[in-house]
PDB file of C-alpha atoms in Angstrom:
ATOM      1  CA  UNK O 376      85.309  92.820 129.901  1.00 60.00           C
ATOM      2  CA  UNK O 377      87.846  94.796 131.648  1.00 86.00           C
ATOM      3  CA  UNK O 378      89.656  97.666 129.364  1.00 93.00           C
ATOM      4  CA  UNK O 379      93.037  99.307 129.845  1.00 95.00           C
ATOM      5  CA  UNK O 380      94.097 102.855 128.667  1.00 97.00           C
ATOM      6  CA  UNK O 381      97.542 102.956 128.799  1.00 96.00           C
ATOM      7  CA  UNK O 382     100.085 104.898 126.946  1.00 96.00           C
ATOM      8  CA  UNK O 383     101.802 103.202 123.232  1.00 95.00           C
ATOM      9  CA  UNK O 384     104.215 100.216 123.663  1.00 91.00           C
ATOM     10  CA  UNK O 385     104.051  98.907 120.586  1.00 95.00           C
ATOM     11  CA  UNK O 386     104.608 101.802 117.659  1.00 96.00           C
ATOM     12  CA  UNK O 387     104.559  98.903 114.161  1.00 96.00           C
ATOM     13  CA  UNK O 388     100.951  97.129 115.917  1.00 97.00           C
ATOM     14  CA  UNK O 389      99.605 100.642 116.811  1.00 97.00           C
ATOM     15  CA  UNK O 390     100.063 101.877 113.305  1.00 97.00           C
ATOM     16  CA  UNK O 391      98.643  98.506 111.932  1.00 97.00           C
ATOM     17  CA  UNK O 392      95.032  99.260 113.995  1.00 98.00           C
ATOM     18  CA  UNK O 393      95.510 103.147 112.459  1.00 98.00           C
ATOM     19  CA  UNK O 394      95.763 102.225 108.906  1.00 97.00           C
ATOM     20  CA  UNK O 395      92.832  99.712 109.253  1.00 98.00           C
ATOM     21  CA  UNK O 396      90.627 102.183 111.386  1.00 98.00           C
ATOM     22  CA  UNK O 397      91.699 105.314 109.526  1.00 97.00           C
ATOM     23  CA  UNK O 398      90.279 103.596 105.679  1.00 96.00           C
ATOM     24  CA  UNK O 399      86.748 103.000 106.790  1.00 97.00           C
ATOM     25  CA  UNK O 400      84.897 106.195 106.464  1.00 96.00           C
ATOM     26  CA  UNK O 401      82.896 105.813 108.797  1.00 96.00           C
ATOM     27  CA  UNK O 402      86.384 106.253 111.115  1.00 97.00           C
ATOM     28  CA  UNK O 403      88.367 107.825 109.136  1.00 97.00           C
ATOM     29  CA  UNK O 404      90.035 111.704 109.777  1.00 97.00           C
ATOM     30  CA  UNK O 405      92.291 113.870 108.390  1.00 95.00           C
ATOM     31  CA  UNK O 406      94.797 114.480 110.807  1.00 94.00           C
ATOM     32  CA  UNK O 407      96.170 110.358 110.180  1.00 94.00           C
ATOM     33  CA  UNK O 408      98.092 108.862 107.157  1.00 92.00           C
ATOM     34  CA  UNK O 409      96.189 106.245 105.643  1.00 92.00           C
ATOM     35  CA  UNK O 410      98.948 103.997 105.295  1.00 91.00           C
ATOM     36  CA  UNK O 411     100.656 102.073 108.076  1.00 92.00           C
ATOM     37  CA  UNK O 412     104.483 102.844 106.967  1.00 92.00           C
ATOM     38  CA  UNK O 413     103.993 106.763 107.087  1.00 91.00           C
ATOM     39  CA  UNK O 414     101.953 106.809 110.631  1.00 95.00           C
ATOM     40  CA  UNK O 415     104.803 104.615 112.230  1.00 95.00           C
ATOM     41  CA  UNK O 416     107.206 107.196 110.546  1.00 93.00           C
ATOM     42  CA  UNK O 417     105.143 110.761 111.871  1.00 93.00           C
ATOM     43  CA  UNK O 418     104.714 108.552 115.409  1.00 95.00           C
ATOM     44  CA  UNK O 419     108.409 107.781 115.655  1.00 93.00           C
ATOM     45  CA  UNK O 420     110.037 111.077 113.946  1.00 90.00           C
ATOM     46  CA  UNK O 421     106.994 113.924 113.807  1.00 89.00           C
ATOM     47  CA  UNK O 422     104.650 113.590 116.019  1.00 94.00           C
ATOM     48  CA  UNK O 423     104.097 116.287 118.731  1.00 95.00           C
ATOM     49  CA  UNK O 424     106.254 118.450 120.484  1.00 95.00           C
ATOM     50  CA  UNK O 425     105.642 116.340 123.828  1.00 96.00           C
ATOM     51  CA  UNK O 426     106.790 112.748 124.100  1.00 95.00           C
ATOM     52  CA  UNK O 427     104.728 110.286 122.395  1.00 95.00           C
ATOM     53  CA  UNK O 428     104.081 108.700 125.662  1.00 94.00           C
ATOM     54  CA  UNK O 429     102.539 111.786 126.855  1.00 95.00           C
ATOM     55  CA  UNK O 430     100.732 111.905 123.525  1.00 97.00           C
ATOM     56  CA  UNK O 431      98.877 109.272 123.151  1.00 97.00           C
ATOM     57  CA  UNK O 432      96.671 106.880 124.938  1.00 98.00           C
ATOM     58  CA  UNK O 433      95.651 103.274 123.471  1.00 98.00           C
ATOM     59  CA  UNK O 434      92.782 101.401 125.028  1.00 98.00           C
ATOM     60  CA  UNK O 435      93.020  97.922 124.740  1.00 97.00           C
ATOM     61  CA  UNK O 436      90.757  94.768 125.927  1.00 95.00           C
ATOM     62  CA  UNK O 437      92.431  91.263 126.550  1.00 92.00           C
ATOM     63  CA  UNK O 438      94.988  92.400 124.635  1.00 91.00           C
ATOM     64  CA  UNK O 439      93.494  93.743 121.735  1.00 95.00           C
ATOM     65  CA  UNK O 440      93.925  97.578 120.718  1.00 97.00           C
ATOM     66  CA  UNK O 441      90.664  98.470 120.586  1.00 97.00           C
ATOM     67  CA  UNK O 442      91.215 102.305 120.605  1.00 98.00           C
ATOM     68  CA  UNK O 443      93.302 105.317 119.968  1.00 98.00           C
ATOM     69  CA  UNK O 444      93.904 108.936 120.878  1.00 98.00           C
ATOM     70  CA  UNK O 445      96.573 111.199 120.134  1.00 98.00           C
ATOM     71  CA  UNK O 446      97.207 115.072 120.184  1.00 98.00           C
ATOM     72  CA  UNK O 447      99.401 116.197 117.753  1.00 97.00           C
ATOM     73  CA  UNK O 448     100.880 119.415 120.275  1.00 97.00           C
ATOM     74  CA  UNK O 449     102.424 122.806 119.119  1.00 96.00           C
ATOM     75  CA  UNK O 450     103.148 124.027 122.235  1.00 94.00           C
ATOM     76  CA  UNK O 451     104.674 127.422 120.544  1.00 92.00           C
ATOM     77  CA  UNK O 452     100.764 127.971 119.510  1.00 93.00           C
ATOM     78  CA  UNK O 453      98.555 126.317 122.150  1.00 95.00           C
ATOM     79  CA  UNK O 454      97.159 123.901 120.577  1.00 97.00           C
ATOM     80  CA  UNK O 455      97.165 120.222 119.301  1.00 97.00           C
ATOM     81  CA  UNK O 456      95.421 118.725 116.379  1.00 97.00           C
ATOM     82  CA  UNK O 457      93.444 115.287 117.208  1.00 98.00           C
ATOM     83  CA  UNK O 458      94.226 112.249 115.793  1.00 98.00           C
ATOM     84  CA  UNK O 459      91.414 110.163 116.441  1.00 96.00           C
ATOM     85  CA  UNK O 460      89.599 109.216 118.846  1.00 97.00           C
ATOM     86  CA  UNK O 461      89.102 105.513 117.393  1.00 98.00           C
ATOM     87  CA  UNK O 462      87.070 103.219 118.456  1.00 97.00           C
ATOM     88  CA  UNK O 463      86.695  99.503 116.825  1.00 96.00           C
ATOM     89  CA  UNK O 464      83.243  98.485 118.162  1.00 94.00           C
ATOM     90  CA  UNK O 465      81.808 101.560 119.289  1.00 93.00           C
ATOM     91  CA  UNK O 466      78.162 100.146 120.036  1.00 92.00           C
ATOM     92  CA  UNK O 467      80.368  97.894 122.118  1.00 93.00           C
ATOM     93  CA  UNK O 468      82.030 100.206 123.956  1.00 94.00           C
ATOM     94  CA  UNK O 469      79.742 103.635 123.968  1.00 92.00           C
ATOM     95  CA  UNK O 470      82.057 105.921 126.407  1.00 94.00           C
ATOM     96  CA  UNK O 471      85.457 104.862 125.513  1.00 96.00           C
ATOM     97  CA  UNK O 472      86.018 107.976 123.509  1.00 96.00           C
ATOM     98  CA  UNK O 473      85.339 110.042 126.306  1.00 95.00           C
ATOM     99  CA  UNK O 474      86.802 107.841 128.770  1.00 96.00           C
ATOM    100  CA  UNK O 475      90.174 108.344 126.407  1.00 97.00           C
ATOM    101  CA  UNK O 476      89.725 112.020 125.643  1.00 97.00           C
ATOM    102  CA  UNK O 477      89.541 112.534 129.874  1.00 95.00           C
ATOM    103  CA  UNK O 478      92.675 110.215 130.453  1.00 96.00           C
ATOM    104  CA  UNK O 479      94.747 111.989 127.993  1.00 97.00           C
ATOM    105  CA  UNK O 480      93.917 115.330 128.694  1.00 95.00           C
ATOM    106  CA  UNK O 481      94.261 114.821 132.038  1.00 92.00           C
ATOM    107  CA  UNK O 482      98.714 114.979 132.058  1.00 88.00           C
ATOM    108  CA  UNK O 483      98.300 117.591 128.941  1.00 95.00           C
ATOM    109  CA  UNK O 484     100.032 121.280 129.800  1.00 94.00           C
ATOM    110  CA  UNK O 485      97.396 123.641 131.319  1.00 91.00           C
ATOM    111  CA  UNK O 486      98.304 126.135 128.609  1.00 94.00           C
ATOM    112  CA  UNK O 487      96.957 123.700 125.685  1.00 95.00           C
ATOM    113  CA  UNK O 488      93.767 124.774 125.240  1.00 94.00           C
ATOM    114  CA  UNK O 489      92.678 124.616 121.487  1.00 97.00           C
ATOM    115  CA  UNK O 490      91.861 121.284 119.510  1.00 98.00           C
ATOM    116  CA  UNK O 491      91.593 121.059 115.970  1.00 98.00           C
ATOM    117  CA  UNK O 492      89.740 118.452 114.067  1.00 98.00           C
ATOM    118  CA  UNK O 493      89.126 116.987 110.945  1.00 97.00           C
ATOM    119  CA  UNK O 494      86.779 115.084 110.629  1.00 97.00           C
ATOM    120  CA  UNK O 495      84.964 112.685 107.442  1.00 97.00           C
ATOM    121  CA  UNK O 496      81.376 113.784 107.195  1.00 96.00           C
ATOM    122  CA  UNK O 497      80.720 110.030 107.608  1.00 97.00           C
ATOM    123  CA  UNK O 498      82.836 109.375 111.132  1.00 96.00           C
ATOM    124  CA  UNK O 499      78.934 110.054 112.914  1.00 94.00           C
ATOM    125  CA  UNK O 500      80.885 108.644 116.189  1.00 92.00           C
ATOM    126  CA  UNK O 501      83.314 111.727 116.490  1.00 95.00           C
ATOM    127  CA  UNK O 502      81.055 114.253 115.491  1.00 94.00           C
ATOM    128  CA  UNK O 503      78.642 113.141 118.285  1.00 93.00           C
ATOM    129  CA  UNK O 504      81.673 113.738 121.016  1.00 94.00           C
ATOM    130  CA  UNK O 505      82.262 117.020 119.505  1.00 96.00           C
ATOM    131  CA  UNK O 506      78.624 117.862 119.713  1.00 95.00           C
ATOM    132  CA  UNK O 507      78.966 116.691 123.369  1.00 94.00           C
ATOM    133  CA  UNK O 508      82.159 118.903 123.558  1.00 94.00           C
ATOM    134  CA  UNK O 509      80.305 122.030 122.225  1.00 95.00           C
ATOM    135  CA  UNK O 510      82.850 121.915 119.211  1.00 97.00           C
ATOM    136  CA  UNK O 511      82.366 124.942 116.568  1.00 97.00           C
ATOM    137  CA  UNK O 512      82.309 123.549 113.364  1.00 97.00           C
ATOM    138  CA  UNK O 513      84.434 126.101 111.501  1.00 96.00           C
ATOM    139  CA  UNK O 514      84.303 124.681 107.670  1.00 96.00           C
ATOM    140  CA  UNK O 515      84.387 121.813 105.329  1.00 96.00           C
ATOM    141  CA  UNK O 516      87.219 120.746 103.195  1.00 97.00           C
ATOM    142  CA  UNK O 517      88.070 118.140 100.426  1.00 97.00           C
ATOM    143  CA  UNK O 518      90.280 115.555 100.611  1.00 96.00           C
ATOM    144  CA  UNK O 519      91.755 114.263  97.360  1.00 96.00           C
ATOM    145  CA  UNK O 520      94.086 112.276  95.903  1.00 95.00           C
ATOM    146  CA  UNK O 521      96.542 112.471  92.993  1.00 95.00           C
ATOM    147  CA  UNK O 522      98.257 109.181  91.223  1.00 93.00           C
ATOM    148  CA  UNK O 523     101.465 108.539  89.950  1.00 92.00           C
ATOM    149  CA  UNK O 524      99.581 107.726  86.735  1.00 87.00           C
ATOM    150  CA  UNK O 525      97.848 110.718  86.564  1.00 81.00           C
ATOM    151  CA  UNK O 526     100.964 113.051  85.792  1.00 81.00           C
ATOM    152  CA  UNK O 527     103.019 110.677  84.034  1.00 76.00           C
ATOM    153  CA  UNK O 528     101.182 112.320  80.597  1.00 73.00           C
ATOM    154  CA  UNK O 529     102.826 115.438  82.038  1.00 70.00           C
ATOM    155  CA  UNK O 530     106.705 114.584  82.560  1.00 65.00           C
ATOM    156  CA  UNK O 531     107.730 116.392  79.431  1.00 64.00           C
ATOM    157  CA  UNK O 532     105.815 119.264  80.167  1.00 68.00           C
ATOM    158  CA  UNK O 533     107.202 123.075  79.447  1.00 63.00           C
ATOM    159  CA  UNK O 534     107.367 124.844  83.174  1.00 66.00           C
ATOM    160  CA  UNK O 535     110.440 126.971  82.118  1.00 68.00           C
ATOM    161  CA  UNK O 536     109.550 129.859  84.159  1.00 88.00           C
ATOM    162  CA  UNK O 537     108.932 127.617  87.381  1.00 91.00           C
ATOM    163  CA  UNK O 538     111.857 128.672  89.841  1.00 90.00           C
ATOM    164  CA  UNK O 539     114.124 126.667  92.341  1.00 90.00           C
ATOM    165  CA  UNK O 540     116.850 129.132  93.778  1.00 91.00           C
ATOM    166  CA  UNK O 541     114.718 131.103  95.992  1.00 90.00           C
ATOM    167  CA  UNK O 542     118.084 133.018  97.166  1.00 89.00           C
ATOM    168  CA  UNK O 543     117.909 135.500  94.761  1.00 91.00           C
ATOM    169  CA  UNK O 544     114.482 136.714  95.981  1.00 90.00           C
ATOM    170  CA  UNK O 545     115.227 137.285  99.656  1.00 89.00           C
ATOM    171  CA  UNK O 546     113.062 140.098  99.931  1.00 89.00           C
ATOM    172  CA  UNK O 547     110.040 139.506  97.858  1.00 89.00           C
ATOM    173  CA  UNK O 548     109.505 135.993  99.772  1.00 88.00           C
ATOM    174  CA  UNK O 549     109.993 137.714 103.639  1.00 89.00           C
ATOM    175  CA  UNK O 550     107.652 140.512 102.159  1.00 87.00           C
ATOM    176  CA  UNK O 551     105.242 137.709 100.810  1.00 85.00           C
ATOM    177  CA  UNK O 552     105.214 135.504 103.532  1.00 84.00           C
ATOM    178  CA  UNK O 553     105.689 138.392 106.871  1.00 87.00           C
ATOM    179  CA  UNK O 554     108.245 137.079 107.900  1.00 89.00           C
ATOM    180  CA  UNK O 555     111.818 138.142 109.047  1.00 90.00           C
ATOM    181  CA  UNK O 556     115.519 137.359 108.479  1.00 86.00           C
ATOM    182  CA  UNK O 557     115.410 134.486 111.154  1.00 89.00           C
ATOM    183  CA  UNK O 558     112.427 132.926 109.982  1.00 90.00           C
ATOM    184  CA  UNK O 559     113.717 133.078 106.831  1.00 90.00           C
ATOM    185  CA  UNK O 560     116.636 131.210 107.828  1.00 90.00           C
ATOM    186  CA  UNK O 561     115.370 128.581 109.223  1.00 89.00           C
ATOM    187  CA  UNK O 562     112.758 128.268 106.549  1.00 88.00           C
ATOM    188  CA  UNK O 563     115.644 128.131 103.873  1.00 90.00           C
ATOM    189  CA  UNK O 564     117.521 125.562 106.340  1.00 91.00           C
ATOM    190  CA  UNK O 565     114.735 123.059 105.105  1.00 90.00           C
ATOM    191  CA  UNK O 566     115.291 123.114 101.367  1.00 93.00           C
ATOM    192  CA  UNK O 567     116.971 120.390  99.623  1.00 93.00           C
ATOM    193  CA  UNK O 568     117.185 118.415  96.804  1.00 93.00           C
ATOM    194  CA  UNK O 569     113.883 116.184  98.348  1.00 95.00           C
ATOM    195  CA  UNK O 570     112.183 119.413 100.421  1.00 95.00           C
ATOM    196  CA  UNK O 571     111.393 121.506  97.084  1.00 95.00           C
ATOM    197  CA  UNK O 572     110.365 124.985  96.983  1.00 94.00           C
ATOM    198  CA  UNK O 573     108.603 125.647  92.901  1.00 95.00           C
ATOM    199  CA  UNK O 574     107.315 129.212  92.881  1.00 93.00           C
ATOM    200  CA  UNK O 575     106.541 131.923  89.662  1.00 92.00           C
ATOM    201  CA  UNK O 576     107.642 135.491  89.888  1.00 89.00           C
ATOM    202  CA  UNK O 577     106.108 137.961  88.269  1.00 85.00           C
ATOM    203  CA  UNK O 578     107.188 141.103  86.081  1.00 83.00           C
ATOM    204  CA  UNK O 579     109.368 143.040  88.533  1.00 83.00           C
ATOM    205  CA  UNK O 580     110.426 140.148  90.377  1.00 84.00           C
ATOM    206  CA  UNK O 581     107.499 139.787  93.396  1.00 86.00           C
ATOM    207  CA  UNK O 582     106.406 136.103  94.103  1.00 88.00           C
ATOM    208  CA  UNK O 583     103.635 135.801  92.542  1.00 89.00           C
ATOM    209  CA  UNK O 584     103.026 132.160  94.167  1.00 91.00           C
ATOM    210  CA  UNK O 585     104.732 128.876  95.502  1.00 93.00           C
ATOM    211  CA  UNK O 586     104.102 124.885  96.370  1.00 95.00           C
ATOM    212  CA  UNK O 587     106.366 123.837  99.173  1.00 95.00           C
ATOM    213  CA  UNK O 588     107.021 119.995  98.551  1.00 96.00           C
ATOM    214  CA  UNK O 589     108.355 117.932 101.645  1.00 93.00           C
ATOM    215  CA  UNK O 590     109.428 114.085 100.674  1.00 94.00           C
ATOM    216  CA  UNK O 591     111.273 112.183 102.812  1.00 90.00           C
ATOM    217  CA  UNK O 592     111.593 109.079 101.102  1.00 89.00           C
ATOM    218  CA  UNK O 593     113.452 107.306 104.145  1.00 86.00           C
ATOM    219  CA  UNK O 594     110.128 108.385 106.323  1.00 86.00           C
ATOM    220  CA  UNK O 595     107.981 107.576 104.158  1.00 88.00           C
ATOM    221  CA  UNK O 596     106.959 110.951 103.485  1.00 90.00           C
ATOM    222  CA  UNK O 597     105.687 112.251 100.462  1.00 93.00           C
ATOM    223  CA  UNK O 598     102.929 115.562 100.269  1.00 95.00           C
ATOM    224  CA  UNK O 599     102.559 119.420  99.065  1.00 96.00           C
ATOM    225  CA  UNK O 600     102.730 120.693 102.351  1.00 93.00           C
ATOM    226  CA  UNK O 601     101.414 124.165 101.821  1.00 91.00           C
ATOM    227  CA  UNK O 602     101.033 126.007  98.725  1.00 93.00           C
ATOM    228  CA  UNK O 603      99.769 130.341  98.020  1.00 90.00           C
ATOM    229  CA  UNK O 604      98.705 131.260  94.883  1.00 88.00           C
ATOM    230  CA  UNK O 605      98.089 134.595  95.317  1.00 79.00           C
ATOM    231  CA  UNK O 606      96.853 136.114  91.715  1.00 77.00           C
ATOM    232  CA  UNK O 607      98.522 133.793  89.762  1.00 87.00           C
ATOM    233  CA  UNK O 608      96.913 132.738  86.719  1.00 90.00           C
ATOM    234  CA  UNK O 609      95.062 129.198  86.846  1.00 91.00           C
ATOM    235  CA  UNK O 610      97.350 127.647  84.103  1.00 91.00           C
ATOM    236  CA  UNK O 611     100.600 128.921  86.132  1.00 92.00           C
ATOM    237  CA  UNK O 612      98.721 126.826  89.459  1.00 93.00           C
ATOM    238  CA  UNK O 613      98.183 123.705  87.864  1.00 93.00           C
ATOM    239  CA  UNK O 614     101.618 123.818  86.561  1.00 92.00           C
ATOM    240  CA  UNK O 615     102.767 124.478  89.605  1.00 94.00           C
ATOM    241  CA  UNK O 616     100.692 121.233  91.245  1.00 95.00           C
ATOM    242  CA  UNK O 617     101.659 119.165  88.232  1.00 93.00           C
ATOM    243  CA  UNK O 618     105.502 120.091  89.385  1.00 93.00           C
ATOM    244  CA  UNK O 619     105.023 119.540  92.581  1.00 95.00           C
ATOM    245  CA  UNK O 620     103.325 116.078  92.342  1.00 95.00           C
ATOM    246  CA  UNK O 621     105.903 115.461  89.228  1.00 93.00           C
ATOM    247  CA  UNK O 622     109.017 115.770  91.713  1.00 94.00           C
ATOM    248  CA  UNK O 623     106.777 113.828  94.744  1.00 95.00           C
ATOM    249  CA  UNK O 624     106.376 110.722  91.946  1.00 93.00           C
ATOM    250  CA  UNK O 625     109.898 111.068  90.980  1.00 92.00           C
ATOM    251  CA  UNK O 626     110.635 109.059  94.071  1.00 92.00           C
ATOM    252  CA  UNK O 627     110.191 105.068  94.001  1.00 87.00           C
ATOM    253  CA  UNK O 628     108.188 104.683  97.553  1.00 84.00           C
ATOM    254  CA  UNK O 629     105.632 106.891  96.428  1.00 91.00           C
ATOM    255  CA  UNK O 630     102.653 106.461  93.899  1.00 90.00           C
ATOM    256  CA  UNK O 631      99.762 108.355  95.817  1.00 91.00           C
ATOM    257  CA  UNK O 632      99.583 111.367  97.314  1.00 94.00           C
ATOM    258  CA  UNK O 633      97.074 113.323  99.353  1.00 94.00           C
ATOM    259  CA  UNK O 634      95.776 116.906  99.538  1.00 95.00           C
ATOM    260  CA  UNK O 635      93.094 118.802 101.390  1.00 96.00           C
ATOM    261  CA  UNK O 636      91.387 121.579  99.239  1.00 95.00           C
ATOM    262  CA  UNK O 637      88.697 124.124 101.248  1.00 94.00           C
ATOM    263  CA  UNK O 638      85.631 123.842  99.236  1.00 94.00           C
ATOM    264  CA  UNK O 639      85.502 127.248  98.149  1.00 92.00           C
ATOM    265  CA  UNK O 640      89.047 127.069  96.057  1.00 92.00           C
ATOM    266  CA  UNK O 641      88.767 126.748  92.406  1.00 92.00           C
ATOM    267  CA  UNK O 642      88.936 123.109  91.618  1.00 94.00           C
ATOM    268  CA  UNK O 643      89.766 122.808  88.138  1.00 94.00           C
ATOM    269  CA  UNK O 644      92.775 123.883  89.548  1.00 95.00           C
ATOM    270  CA  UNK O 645      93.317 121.000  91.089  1.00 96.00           C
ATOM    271  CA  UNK O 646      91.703 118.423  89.449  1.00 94.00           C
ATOM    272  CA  UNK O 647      93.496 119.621  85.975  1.00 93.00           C
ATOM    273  CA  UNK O 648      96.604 118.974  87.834  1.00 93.00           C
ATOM    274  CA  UNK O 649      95.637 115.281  88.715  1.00 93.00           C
ATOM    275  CA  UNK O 650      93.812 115.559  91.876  1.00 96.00           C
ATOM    276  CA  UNK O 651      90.452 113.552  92.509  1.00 95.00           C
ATOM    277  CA  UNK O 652      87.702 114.235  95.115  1.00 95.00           C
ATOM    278  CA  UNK O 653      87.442 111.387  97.416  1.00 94.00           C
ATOM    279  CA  UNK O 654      85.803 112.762 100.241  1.00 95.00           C
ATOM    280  CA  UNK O 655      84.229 115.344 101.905  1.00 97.00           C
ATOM    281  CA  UNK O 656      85.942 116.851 105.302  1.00 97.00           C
ATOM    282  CA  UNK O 657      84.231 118.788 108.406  1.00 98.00           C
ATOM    283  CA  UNK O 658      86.998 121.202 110.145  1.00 97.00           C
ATOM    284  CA  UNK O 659      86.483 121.546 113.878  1.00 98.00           C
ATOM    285  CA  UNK O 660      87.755 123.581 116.786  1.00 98.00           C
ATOM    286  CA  UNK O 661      87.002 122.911 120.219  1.00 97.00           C
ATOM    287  CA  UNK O 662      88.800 125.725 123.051  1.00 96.00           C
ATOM    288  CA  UNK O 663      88.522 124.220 126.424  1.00 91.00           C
ATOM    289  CA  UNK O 664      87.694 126.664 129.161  1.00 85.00           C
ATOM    290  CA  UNK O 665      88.102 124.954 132.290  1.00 73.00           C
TER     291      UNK O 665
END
């Protein structure tokens, strides 16, 4: 038995072994699409601000992938979120998931020094490393899904007062998100007729809240990205959601989407919108000090 880390050759057969690992819960983790045609797209187009060879490490044995690690880096914030480790037979091979985490850590930029994780309460082989890693669990999430069926009751739905032009309110979104005219800019930049911005204002013209909605239908990309609600009313957020996943569905490649809810957000929210609980998520942060 002799196994090889090495660094990704073959994008298509490494997002093959991620879409099988990443739908068993006892592997599976957030930071990974759980289908094969939208990892190969975030590997080829998204993923890190380092190479992908400098990313990501694949272990293999007689030719067979039998692990994975990746770091998903920001450099602009220190820190990378972890996609993986995997491991196929991991009472076959005990200390490959250290063996990887060592090997790719070992060419990553001094100044990276926070590691995010998250992690299915069920993946017992990851949350061991992170025990050995002294990780801080910091808090527990949902992830759910939404259907294409589940909104299509909705399509004729009244959302008259849901705004698109966001020029107009210049100054209430820099105020509401702290940000300046440059930030702003490039912000705005992204916004198309796939990247959506849907977003309520209130009486004297202040957001009141917003669902940013990124699809790339080329990439295979189809998800809220981020979403504030602020104090709007819980009608006005499922409206929003129901928008949001209305304009997702709207595009042929896509007929599932996925979301990850903190478990102390009001869920009828979400699950009014079309969202279902599928499992529960365990957010960790590991800062390395040496």
């Amino acid at each position: 038995m002799t196994v090889q880390i090495q660094r990704p050759s073959d994008i298509p057969l490494l997002a093959v072994f991620l879409e099988m690992m990443n739908n068993q819960k006892e592997h599976h983790i957030g930071f990974c699409s759980l289908e094969r045609h939208t990892i190969h797209s975030k590997l080829t187009y998204y993923f890190s601000d380092l190479p992908l060879k400098e990313s990501f490490v694949v272990a293999y044995d007689q030719g067979e992938i039998i692990g994975a690690l990746g770091f998903d880096v920001y450099m602009n914030l220190n820190k990378a979120k972890v996609c993986g480790p995997f491991v196929k037979y991991p009472s076959k091979y005990p200390y490959l998931a250290e063996k990887m985490w060592l090997a790719l850590n070992r060419n990553m930029p001094t100044e990276l020094r926070t590691f995010e994780f998250l992690v299915n309460e069920n993946n017992y082989s990851i949350r061991q490393l992170l025990l050995k890693l002294q990780a801080n669990e910091m808090k527990r999430m949902y992830l759910t899904k939404a259907l294409k069926d589940s909104v299509e009751n909705y399509i004729n739905e009244e959302t008259s007062e849901i705004q698109l032009n966001v020029h107009p309110f210049y100054v209430s979104f820099c105020k509401f998100l702290q940000i300046g005219e440059g930030e702003w800019k490039k912000f705005t930049s992204t916004l198309n007729e796939d990247q959506r911005l849907f977003f309520y204002i209130d009486e004297v013209q202040n957001i009141s809240g917003y669902s940013y909605v990124r699809v790339e239908p080329m990439h295979y990309l189809g998800e809220i990205h981020h979403y504030t609600f602020k104090s709007l009313q819980k009608e006005k957020c499922t409206q929003l959601l129901r928008k949001s996943l209305m304009h997702i569905f709207s595009y042929h490649p896509f007929r599932q989407t996925e979301l990850f809810i903190e478990v102390d957000e009001p869920m009828d929210i979400f699950t009014d919108a079309g969202f279902k609980v599928t499992d529960e998520m365990i957010f960790y942060q590991f800062i390395k000090t040496t």
